[in-house]
Tab-separated table of C-alpha atoms in Angstrom:
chain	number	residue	atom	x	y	z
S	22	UNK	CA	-5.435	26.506	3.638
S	23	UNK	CA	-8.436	26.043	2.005
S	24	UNK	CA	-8.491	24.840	-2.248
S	25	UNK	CA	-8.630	27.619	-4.153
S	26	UNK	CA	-8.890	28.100	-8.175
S	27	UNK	CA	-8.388	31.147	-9.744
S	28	UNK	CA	-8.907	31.407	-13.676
S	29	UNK	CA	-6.032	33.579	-14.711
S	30	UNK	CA	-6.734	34.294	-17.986
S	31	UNK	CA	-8.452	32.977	-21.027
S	32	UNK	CA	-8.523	32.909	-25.045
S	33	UNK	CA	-10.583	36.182	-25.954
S	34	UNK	CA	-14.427	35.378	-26.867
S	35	UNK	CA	-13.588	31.526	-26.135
S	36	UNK	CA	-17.366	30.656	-27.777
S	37	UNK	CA	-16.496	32.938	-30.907
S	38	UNK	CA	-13.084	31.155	-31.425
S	39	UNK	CA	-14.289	27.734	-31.695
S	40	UNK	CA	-17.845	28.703	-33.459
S	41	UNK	CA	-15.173	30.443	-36.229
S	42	UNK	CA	-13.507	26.748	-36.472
S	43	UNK	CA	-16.498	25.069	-36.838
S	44	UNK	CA	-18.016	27.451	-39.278
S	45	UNK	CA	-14.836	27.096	-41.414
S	46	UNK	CA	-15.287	23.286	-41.223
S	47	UNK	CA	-19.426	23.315	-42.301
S	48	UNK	CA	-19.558	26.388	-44.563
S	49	UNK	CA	-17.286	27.897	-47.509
S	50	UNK	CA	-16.798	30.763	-45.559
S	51	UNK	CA	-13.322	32.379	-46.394
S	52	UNK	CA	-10.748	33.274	-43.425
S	53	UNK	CA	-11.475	37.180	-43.878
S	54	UNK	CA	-15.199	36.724	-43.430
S	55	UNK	CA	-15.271	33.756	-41.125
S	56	UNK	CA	-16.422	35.883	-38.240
S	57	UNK	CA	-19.541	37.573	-40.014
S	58	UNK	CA	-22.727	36.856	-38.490
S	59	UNK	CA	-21.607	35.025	-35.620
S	60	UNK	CA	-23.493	36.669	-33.010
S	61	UNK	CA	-24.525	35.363	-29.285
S	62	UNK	CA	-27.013	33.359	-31.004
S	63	UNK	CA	-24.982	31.740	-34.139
S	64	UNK	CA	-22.300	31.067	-32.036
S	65	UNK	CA	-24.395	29.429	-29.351
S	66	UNK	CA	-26.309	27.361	-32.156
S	67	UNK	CA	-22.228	26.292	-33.707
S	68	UNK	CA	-21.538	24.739	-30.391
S	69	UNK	CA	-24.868	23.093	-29.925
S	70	UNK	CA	-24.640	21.761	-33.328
S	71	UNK	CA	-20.875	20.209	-32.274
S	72	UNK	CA	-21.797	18.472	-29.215
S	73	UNK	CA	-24.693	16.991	-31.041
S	74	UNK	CA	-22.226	15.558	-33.384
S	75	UNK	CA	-19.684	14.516	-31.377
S	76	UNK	CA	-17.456	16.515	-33.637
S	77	UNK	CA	-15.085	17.764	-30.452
S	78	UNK	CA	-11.722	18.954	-32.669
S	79	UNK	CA	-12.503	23.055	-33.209
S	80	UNK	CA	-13.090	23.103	-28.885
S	81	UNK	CA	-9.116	23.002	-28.977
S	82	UNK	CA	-8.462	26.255	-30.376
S	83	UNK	CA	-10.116	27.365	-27.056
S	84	UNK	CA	-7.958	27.391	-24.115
S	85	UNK	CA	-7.809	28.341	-20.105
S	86	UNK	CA	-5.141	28.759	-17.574
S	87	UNK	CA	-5.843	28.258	-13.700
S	88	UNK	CA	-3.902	28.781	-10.646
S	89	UNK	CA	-4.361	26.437	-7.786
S	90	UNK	CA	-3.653	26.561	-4.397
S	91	UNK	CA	-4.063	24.881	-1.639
S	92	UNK	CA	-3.684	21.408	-2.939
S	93	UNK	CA	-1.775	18.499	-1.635
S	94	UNK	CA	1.085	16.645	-3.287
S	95	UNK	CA	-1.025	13.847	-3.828
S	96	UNK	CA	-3.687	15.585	-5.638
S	97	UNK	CA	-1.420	17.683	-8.154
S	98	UNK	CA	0.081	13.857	-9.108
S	99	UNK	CA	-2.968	13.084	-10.159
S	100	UNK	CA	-3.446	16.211	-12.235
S	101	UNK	CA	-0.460	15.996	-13.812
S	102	UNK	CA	-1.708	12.833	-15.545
S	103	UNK	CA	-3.676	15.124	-17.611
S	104	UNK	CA	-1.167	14.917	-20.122
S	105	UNK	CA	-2.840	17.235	-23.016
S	106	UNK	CA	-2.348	20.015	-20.604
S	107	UNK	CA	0.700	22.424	-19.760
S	108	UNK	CA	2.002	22.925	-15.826
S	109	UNK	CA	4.122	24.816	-13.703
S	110	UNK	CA	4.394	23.997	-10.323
S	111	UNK	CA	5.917	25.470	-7.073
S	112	UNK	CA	9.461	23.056	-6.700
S	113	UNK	CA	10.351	21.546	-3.497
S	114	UNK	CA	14.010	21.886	-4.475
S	115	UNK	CA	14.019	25.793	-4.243
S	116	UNK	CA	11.416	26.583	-2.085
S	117	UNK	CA	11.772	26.123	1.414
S	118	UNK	CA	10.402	23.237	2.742
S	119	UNK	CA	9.707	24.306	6.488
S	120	UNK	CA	7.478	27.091	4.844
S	121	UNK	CA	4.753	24.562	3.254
S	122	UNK	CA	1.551	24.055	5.029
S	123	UNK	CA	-0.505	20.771	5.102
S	124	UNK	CA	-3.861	19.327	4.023
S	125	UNK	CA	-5.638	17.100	6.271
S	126	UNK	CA	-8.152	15.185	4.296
S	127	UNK	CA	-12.020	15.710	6.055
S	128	UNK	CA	-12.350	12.158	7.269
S	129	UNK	CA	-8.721	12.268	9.444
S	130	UNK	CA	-10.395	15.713	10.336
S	131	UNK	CA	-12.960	14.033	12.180
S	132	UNK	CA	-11.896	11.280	13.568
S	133	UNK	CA	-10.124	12.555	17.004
S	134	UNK	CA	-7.971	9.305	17.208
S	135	UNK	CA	-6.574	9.812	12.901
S	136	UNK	CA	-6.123	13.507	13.419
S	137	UNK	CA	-3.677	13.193	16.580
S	138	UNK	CA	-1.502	10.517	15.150
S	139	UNK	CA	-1.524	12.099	11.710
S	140	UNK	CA	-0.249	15.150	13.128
S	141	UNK	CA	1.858	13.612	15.287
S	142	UNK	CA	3.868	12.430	11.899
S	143	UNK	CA	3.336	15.498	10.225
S	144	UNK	CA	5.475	17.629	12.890
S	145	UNK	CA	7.750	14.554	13.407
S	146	UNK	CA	8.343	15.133	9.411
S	147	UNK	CA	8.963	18.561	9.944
S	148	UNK	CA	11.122	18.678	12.435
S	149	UNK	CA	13.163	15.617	10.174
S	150	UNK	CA	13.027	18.143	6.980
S	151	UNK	CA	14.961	21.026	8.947
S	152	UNK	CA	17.424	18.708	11.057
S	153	UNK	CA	18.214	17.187	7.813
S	154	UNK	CA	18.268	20.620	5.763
S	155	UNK	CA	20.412	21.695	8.345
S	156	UNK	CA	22.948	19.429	8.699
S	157	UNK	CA	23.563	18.788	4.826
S	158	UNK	CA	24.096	22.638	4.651
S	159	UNK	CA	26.425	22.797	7.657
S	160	UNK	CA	28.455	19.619	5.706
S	161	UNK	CA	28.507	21.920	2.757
S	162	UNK	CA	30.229	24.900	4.488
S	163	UNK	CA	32.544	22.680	6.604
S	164	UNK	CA	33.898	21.033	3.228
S	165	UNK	CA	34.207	24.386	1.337
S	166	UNK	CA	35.768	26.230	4.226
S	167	UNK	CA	38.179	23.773	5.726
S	168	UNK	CA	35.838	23.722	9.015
S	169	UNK	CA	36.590	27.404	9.568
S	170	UNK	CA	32.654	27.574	11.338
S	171	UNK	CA	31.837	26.302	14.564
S	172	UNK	CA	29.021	25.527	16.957
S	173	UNK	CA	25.515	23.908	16.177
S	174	UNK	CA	24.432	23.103	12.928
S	175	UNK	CA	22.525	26.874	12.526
S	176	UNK	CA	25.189	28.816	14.325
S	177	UNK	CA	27.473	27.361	11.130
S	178	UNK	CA	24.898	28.656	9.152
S	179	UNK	CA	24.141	31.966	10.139
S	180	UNK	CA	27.823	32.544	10.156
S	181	UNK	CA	28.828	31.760	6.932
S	182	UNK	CA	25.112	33.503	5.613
S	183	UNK	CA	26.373	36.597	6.967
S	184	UNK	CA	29.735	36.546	4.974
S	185	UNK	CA	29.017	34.842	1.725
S	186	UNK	CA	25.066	35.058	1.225
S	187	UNK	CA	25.004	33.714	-2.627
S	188	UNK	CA	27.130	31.024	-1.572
S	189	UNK	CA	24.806	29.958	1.184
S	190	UNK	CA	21.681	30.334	-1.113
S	191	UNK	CA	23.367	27.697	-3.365
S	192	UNK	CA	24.278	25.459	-0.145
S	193	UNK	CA	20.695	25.349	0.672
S	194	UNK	CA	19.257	24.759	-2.575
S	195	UNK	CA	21.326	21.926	-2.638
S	196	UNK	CA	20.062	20.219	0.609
S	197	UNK	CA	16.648	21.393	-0.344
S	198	UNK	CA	17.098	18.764	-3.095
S	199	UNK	CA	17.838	15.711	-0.789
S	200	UNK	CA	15.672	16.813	2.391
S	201	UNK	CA	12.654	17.134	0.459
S	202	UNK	CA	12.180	13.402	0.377
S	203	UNK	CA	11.099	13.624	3.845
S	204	UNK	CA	8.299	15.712	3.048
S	205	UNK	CA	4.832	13.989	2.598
S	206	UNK	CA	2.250	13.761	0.182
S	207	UNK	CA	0.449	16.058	2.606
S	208	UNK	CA	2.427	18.816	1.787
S	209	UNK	CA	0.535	22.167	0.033
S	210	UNK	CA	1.644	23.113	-3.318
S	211	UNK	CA	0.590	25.514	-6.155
S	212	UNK	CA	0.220	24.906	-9.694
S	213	UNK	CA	-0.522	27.160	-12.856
S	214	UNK	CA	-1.859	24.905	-15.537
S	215	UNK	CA	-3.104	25.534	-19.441
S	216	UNK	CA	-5.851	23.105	-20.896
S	217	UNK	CA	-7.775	23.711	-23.953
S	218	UNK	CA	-11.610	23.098	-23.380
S	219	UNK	CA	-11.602	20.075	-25.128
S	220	UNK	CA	-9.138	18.477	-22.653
S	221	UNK	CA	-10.963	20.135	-19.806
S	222	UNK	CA	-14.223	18.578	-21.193
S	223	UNK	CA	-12.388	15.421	-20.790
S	224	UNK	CA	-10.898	16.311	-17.211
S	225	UNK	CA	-14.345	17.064	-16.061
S	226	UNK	CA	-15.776	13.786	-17.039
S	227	UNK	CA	-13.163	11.956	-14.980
S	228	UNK	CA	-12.476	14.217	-12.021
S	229	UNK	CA	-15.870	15.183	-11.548
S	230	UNK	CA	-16.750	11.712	-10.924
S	231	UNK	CA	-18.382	10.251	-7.702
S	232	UNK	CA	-15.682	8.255	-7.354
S	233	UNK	CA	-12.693	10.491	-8.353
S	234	UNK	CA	-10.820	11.096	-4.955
S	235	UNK	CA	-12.071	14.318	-2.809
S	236	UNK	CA	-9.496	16.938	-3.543
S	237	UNK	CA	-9.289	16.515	-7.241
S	238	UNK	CA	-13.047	16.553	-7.561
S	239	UNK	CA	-13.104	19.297	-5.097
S	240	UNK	CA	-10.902	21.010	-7.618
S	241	UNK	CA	-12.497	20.198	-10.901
S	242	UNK	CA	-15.910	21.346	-9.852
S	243	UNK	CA	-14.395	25.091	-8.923
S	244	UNK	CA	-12.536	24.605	-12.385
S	245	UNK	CA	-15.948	24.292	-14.240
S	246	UNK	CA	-17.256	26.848	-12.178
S	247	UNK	CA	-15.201	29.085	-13.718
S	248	UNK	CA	-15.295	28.056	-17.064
S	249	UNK	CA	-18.866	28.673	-16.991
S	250	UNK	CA	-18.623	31.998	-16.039
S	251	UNK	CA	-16.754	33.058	-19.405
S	252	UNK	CA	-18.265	30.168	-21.859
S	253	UNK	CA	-21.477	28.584	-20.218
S	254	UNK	CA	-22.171	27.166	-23.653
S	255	UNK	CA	-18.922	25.281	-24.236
S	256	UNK	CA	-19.535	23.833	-21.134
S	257	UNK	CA	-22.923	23.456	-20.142
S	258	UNK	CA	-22.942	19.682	-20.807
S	259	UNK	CA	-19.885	18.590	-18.841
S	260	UNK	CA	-19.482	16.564	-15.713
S	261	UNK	CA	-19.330	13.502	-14.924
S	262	UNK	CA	-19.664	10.240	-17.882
S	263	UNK	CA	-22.668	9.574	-15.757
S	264	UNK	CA	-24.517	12.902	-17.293
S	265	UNK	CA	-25.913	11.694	-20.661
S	266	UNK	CA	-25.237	7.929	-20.335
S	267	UNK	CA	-24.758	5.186	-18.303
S	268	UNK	CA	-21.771	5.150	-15.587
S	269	UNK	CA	-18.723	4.319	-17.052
S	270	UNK	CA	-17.142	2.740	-13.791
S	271	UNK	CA	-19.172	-0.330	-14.371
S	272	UNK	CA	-19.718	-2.326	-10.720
S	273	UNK	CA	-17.551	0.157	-9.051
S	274	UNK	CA	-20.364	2.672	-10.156
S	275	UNK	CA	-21.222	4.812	-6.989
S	276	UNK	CA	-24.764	3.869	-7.602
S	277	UNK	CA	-26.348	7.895	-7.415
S	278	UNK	CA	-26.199	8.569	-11.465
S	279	UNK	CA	-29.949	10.254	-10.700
S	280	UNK	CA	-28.399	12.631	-7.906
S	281	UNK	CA	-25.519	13.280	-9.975
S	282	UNK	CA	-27.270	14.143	-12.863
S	283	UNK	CA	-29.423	16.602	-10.816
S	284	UNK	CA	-26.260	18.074	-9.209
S	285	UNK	CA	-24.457	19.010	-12.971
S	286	UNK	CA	-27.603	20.093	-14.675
């Protein structure tokens, strides 16, 4: 499944909102008329005159909420790290983990040799995941019924499903919680998160990076994507640190500032 962002919703007239902060901040405008004469123009000139100052504060009262797909496990651990952000994410502990797909990272893609014994593992895991899932739920029903059930593992369990459904629900949440340790980092998930476009300013100098791992990047740059669609002038300036001075990452710098730059401008 392929990474896919999708801006769920927004604060209304994200550019007005913040131009009203800053306005209340550099004029003695009172609340009541702190939205007169703040047209396309005024408000565009507000947020110019902010990022000239550096004065980043009134960009919080903007905010944006994504949904995410298609992401590995190891790429929504590094989003989480984001910590001026809010998150809810699909749990491994009630969703079933036979159901989740897997990302295979390009390079593994193309290398014949990677790609065989990485899947080899990955259906080796998923086979483990459902044994295990299995058996702890068969345990479960054996030790609340006295070993009424017999047979295989599933035979146990579509028995007792049939008679006492809410029960078994419960059963396999419960093994969900231990079997999901044999799941990978590989494994898809979905997120919804919240930033305000101050902390997304901040994400996108970081994540859009040269040097920020593939997925994440891959993620940010449909994130800013989409914030430029509502608020192009809240955001026309971000990217990587690289954009407007020199690269942060000192001599782990990727060394193409000069195509970066011409990439985010």
């Amino acid at each position: 499944m392929a990474i896919k962002v999708t801006l769920l919703t927004h604060t209304p007239n994200p550019e007005q909102t913040v131009a009203m902060a800053a306005k209340l901040c550099y004029s003695p405008s009172g609340i009541e008329d702190i939205r007169d004469g703040l047209d396309e123009e005024k408000t565009a000139s507000f947020l110019n005159m902010l990022s000239d100052l550096g004065h980043a504060s009134p960009t919080e009262h903007a905010s944006f909420t994504f949904g995410i797909e298609g992401i590995s496990r190891a790429c929504s651990h590094q989003l989480v790290r984001h910590r001026i952000a809010s998150y809810s994410q699909q749990s491994q502990r009630y969703v079933d983990g036979t159901k989740f797909d897997f990302v295979t990272p390009p390079e593994i893609m193309n290398n014949e040799k990677a790609l065989a014994a990485y899947n080899k593992v990955l259906d080796l895991q998923a086979n483990a995941y459902e044994e295990i899932r299995n058996a702890l739920v068969a345990g479960y029903i054996n030790e609340n019924t006295g070993g009424k059930y017999r047979g295989t593992d599933q035979e146990i369990m579509n028995s007792f499903k049939a008679e006492n459904k809410k029960q078994y629900s419960m059963f396999v949440k419960k093994a969900n919680e231990d079997a999901r340790f044999i799941l990978p980092n590989a494994s898809t998930t979905k997120i919804v998160c919240t930033f305000n476009a101050r902390s997304l300013q901040n994400f996108f100098a970081h994540r859009c990076c040269n040097r920020a791992q593939w997925e994440i990047r891959e993620v940010a740059e449909q994130m800013l994507l989409k914030c430029l669609e509502v608020a192009p002038n809240l955001f026309k300036n971000c990217g990587p640190s690289c954009l407007f001075g020199p690269c942060p990452e000192g001599n782990m710098c990727c060394g193409k500032q000069k195509e970066m730059q011409k990439k985010y401008r």
